[in-house]
Short mmCIF file of C-alpha atoms and ligand atoms in Angstrom, two decimals:
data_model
loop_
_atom_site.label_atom_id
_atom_site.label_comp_id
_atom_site.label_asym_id
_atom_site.label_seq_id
_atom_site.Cartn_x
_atom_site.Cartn_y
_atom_site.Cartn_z
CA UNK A 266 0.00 0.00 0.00
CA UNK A 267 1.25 3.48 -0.76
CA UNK A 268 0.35 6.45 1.30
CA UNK A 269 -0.91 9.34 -1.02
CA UNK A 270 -0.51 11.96 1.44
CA UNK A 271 3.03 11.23 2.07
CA UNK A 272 4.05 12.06 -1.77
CA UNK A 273 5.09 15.35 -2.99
CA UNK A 274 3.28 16.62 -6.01
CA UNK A 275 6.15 15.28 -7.94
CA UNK A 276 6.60 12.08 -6.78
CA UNK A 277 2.66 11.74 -6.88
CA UNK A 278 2.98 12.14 -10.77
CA UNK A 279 6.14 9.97 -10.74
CA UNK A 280 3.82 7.19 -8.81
CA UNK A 281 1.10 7.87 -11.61
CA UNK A 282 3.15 7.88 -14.55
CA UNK A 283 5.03 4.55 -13.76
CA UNK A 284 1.24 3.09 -13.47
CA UNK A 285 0.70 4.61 -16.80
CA UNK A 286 -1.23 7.70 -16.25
CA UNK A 287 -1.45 10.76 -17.69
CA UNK A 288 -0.25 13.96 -15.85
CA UNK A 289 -3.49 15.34 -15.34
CA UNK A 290 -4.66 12.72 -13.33
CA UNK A 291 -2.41 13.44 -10.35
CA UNK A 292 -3.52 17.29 -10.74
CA UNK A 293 -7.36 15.69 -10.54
CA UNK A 294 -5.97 13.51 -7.39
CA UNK A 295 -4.50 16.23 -5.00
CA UNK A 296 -7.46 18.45 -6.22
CA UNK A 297 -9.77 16.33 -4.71
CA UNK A 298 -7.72 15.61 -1.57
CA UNK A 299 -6.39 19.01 -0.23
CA UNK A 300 -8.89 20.97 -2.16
CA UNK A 301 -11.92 19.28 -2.00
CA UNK A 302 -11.40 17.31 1.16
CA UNK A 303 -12.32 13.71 -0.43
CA UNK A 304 -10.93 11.31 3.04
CA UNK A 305 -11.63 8.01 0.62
CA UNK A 306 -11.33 7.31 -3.25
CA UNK A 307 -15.36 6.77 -3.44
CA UNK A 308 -15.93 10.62 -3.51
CA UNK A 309 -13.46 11.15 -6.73
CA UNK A 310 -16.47 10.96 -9.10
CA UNK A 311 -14.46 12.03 -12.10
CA UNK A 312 -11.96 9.50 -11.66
CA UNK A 313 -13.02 6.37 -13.81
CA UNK A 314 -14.47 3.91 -11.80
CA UNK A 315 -12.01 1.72 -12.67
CA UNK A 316 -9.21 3.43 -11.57
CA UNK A 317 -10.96 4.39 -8.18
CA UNK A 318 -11.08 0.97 -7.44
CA UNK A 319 -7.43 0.18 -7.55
CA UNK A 320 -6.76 2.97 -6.06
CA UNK A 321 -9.00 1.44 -3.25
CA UNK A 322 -6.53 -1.45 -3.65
CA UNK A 323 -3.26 0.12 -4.37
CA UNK A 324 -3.11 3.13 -1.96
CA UNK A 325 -4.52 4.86 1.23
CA UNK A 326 -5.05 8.70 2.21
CA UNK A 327 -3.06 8.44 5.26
CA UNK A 328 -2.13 6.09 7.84
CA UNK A 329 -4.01 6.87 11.04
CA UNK A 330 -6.93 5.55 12.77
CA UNK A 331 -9.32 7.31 15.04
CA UNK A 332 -9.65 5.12 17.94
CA UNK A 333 -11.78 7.49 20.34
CA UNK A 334 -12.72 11.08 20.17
CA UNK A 335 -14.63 13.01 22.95
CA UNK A 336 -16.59 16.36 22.00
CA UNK A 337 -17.27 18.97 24.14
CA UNK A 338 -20.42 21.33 25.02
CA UNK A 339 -18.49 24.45 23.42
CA UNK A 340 -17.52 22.03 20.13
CA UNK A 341 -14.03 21.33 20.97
CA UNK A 342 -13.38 17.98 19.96
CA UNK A 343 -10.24 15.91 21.09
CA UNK A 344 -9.02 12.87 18.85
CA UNK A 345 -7.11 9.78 19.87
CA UNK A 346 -5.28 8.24 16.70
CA UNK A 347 -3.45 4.89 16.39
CA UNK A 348 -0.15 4.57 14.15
CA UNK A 349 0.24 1.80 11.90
CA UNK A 350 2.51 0.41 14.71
CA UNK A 351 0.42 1.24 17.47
CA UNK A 352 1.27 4.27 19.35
CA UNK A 353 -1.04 6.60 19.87
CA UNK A 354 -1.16 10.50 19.48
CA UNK A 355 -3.94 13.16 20.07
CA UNK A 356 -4.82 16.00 18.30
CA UNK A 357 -7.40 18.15 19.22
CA UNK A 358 -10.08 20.50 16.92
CA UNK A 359 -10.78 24.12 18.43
CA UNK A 360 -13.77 26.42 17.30
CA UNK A 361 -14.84 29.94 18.65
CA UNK A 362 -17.28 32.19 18.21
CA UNK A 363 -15.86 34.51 15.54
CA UNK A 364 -15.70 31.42 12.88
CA UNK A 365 -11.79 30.39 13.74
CA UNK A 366 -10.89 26.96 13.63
CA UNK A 367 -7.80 25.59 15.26
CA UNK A 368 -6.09 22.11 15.22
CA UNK A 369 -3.24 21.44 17.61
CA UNK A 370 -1.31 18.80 16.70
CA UNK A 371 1.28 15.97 18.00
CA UNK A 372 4.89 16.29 16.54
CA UNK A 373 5.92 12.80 18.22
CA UNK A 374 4.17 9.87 20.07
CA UNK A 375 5.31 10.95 23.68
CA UNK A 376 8.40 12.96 24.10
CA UNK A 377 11.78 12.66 25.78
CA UNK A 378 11.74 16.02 27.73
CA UNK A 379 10.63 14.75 30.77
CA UNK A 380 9.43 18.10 31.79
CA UNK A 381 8.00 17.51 35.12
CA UNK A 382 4.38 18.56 35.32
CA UNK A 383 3.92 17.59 31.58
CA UNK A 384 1.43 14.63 31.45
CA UNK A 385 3.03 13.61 27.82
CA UNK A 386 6.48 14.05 29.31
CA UNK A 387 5.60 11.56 31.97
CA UNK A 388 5.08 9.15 29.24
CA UNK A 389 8.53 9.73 27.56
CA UNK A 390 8.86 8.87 23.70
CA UNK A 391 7.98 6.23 21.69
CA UNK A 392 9.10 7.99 18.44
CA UNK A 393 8.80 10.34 16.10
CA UNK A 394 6.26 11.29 13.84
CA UNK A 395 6.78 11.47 9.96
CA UNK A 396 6.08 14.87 8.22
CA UNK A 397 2.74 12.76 6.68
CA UNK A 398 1.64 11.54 10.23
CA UNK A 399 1.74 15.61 11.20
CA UNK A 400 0.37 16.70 8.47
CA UNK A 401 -2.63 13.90 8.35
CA UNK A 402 -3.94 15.43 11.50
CA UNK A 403 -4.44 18.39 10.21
CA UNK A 404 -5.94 17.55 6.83
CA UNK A 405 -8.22 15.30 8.48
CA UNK A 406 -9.50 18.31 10.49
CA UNK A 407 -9.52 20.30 7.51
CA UNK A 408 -11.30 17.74 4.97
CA UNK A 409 -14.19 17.06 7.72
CA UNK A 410 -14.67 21.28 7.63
CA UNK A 411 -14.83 21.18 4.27
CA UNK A 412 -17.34 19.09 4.42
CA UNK A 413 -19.47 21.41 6.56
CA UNK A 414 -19.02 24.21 4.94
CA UNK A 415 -15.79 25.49 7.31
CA UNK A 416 -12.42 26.26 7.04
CA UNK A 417 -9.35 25.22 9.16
CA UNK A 418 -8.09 28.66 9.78
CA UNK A 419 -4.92 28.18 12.44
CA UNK A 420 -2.64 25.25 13.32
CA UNK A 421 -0.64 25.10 16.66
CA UNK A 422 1.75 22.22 17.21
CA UNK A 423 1.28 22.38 20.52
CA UNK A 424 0.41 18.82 20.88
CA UNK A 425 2.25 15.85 22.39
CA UNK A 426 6.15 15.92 21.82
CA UNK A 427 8.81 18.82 20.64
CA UNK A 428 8.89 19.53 17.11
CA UNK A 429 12.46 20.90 17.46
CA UNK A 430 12.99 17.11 18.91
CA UNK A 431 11.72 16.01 15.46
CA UNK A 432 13.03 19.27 13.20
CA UNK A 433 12.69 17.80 9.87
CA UNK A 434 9.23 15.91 10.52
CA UNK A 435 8.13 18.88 12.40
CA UNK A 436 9.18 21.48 9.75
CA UNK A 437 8.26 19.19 6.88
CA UNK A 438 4.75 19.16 8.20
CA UNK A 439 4.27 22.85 8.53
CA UNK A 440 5.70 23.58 5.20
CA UNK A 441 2.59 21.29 3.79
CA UNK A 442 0.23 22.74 6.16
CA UNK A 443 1.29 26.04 4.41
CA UNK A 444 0.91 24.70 1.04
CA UNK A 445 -1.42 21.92 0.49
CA UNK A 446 -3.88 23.29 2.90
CA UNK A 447 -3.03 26.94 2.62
CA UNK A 448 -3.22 28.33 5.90
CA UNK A 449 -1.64 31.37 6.39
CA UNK A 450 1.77 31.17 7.76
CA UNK A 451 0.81 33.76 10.21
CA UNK A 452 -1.77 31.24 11.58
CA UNK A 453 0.72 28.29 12.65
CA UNK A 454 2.34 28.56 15.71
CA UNK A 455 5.21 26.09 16.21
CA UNK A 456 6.15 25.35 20.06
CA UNK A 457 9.44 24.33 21.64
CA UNK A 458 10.44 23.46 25.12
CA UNK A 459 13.71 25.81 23.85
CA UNK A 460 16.44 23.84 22.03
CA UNK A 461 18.74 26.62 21.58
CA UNK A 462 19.68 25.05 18.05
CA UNK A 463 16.11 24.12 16.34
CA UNK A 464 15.62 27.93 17.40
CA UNK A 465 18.61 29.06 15.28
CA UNK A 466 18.19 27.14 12.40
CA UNK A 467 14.00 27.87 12.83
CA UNK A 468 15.23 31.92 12.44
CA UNK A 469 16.82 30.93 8.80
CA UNK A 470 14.26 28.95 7.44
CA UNK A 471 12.28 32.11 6.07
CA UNK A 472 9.01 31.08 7.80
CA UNK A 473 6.53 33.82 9.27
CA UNK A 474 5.43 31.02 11.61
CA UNK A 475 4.97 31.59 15.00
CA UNK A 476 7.40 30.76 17.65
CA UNK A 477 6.19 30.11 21.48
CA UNK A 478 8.88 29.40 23.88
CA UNK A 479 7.99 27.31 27.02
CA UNK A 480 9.99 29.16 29.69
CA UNK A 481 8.19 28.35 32.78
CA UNK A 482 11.29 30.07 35.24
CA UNK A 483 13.61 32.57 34.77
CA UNK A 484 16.68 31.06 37.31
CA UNK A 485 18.60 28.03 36.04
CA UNK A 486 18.12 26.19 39.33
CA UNK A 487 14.59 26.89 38.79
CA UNK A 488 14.04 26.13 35.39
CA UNK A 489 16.28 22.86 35.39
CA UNK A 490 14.12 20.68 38.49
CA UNK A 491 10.90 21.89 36.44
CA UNK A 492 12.24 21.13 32.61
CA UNK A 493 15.52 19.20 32.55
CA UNK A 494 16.45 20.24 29.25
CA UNK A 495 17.43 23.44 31.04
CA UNK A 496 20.20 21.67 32.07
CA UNK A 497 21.99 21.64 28.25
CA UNK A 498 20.58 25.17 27.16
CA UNK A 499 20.35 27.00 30.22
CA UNK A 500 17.89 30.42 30.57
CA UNK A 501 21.17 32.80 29.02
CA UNK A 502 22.22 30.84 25.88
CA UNK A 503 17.57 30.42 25.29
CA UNK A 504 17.01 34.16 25.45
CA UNK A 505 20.16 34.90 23.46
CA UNK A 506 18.30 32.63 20.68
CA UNK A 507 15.37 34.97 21.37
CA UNK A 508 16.84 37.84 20.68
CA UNK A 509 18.52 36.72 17.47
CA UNK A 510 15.38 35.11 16.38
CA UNK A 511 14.02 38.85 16.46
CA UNK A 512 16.66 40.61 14.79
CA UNK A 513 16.93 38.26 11.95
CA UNK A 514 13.28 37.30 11.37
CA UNK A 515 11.81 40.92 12.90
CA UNK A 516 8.95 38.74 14.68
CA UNK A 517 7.66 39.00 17.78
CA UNK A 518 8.46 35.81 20.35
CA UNK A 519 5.57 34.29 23.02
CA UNK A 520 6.82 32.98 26.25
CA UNK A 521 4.39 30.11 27.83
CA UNK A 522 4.39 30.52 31.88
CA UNK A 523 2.70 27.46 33.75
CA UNK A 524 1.77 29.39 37.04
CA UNK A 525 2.51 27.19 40.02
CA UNK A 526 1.95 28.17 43.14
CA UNK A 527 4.72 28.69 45.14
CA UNK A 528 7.12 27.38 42.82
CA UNK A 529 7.14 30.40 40.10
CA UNK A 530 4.37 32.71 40.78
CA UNK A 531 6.33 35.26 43.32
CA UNK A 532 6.53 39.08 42.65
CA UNK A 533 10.35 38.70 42.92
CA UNK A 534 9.91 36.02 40.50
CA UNK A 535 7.73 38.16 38.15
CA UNK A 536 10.60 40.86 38.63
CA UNK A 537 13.35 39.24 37.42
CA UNK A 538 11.07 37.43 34.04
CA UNK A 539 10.52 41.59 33.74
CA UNK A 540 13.84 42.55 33.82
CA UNK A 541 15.28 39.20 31.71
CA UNK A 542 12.27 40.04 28.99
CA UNK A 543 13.13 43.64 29.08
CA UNK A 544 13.50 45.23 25.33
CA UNK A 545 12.38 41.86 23.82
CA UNK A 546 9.28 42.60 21.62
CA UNK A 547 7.60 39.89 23.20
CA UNK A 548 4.23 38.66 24.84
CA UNK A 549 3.78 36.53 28.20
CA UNK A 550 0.90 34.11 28.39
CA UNK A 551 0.15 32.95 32.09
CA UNK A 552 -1.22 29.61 32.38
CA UNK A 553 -2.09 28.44 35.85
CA UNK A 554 -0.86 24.65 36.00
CA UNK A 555 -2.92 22.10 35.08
CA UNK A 556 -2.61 19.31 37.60
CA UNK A 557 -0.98 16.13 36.21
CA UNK A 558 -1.23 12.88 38.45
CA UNK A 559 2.57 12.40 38.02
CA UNK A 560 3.28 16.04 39.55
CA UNK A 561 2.46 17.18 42.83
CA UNK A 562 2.07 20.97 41.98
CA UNK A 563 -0.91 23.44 42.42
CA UNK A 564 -2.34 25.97 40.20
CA UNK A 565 -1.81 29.51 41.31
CA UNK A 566 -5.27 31.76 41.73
CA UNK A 567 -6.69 34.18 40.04
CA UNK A 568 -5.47 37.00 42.15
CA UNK A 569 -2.13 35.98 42.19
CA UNK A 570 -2.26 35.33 39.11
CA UNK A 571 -2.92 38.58 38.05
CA UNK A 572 -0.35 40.34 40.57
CA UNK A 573 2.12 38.87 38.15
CA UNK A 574 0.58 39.96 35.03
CA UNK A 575 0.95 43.51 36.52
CA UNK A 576 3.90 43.24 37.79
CA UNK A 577 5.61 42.08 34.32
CA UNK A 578 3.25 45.05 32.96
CA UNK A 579 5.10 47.25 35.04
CA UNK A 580 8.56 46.57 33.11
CA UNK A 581 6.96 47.11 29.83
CA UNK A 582 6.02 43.35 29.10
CA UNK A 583 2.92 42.47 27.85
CA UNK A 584 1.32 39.15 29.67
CA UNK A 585 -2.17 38.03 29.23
CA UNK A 586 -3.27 35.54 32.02
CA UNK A 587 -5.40 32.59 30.96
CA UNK A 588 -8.17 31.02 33.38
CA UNK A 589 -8.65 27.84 32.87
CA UNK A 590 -12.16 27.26 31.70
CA UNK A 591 -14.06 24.27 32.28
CA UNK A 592 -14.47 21.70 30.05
CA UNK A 593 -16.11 19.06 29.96
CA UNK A 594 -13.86 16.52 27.82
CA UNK A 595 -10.69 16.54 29.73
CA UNK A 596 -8.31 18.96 31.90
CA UNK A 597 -5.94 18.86 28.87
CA UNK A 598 -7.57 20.26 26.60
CA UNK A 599 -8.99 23.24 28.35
CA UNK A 600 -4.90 23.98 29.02
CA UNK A 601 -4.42 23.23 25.45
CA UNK A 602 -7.15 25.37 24.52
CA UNK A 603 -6.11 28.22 26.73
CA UNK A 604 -3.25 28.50 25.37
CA UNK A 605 -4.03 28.63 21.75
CA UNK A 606 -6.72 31.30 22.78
CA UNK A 607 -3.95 33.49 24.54
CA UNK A 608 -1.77 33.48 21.17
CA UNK A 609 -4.89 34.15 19.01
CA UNK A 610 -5.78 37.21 21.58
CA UNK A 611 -2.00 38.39 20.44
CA UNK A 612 -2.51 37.79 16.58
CA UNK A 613 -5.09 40.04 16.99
CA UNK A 614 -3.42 42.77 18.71
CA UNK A 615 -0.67 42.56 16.44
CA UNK A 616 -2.93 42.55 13.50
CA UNK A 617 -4.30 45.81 14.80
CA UNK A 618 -0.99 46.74 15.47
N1 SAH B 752 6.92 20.45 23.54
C1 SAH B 752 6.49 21.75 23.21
C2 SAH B 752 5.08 21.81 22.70
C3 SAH B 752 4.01 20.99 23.40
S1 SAH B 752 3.59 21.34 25.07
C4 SAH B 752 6.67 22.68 24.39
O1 SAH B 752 6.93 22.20 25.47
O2 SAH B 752 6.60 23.87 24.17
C5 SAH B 752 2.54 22.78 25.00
C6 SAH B 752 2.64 23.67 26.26
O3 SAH B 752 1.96 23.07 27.39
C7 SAH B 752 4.04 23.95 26.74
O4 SAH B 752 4.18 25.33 27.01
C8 SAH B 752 4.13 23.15 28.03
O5 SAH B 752 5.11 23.64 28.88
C9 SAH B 752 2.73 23.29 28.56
N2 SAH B 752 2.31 22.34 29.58
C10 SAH B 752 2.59 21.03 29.62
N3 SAH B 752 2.02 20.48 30.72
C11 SAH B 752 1.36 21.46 31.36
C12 SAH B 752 0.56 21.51 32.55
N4 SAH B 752 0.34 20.42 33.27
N5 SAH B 752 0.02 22.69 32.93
C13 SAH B 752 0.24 23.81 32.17
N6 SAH B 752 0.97 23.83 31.04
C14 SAH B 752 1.53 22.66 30.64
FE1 SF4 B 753 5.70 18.18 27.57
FE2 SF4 B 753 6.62 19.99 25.80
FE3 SF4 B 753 8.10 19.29 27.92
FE4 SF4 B 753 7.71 17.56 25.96
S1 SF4 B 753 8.81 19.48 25.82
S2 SF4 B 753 7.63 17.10 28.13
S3 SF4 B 753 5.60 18.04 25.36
S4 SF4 B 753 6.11 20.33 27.96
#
């Protein structure tokens, strides 16, 4: 079996031509898969019958398999896939109110970051994902819109794994989220725990992508017991990327803040992320923890919460805190969802901007 959405335009008419046919026929295939949305051969009603069915016998539209999805009251659907070799990922459909659509999406199956209060980095990794496996989640979201009428408007991969773990499958994937789906560059938001390297090369690839850095503490000590990695790229060498990233790409960065209490949520604390932020062209999104059963921590509360968006306010930092809202599906996704309404708050600022 051969995996259509794994080809490259070219190497879809290579595959075509070595069965014997004609160019246009591979224009007529991705038409109906990116633009049209077909998920199965049975929908390509201008194909010849004929060929539809070895198609049906010679290829598949992807490789993963829905094995449970749960929907929310407010629409937000979360999606448990298989791999062909059994792991499983999630990915997770968002819709609001003023007709955006957003899928975040899984870069590996697990990941090997071990940050502490991160349910997927309890798991640790099973393995990458290809560029096809991150890009089916997304075109699944986006054919089953089509469908209704909708669009996929924004991609986040702020699923499980780190895509600068996986650089090449991660990348890969965004660049065909860009073109075979066509969302706007400006829409997809790529995050990273912070290795200092997929950062660097990330500023030369040319992208107007989004970059969200996961920065949780501003003290090595800190930063290290909460997200090990820390400990190899320490919170000097990360904001040093930062700043290049800037210069050479002239975009602004986002900083994700998991408020715990007691652990990172002091006004000394919020001081010092001030002064290390200061002159970045930046934007802070405060996140009170989501409890994970493998992490002991506590959220911190509103108030407190909002002492530290003030504070950072105070050395010219702009931080947005996010509640977490209820929902009914599952405690992950209201922190993934929180989080990808925090950076859509900022698109929108900077598009007024
Ligand atoms: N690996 C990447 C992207 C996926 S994680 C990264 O770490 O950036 C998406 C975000 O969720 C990260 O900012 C991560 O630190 C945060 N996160 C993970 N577990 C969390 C929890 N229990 N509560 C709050 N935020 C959490
Ligand atoms: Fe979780 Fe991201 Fe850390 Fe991996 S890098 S363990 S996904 S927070």
């Amino acid at each position: 079996m051969i995996d259509l959405l794994a080809l490259s335009p070219d190497e879809l008419s290579r595959t075509l031509a070595a069965q014997g046919l004609p160019a246009f026929r591979a224009r007529q295939l991705r038409a109906w898969i990116f633009e049209r949305g077909a998920l199965d051969f049975d929908r390509m009603t201008d194909l010849p019958a004929a060929l539809r069915a070895r198609l049906a016998t010679q290829a598949t539209l992807g490789t993963l398999r829905a094995v449970t999805e749960q929907q929310s009251a407010d629409g937000t659907i979360k999606r448990l896939y298989r791999l062909h070799d059994g792991h499983l990922v999630e990915a997770v459909l968002m819709p609001y109110d003023d007709g955006r659509r957003t899928a975040c999406i899984s870069s590996q199956a697990g990941c090997a970051m071990g940050c502490v209060f991160c349910a997927t980095g309890q798991m640790g990794l099973a393995r990458n994902l290809s560029t096809a496996e991150i890009l089916e989640q997304a075109w699944r979201f986006h054919a089953e819109l089509i469908a209704r009428g909708e669009r996929l408007s924004n991609v986040v991969l702020m699923g499980m794994g780190e895509p600068f773990h996986n650089y090449d499958g991660a990348i890969g994937a965004v660049r065909r989220i860009i073109d075979d789906l066509g969302i706007g560059q400006r829409h997809i938001t790529v995050s990273t725990v912070g290795l200092v390297p997929g950062i660097r090369r990330f500023a030369l690839e040319g992208l107007q992508v989004k970059l969200a850095i996961s920065l949780h503490a501003s003290t090595d000590p800190r930063r290290g017991a909460l997200l090990p990695v820390n400990r190899k790229w320490g919170v000097e060498p990360l904001i040093e990327a930062c700043r290049d990233y800037q210069e050479q790409t002239g975009r602004r960065v986002s900083f994700e803040w998991a408020l715990i209490r007691g652990e990172n949520d002091s006004p000394e604390e919020a001081h010092r992320l001030g002064r290390l932020l200061r002159g970045l062209r930046c934007h802070v999104n405060l996140i009170p923890l989501n409890p994970t059963a493998g992490y002991p921590g506590a959220p911190t509360g509103p108030a407190d919460a909002q002492g530290f968006a003030a504070v950072l306010e105070q050395h010219g930092v702009p931080a947005t805190v996010r509640v977490r809202r209820g929902i009914d599906i599952d405690a992950g996704c209201g922190q993934l969802r929180d989080r990808v309404l925090a950076l859509q708050e900022e698109e929108e600022a900077t598009d007024r901007a």
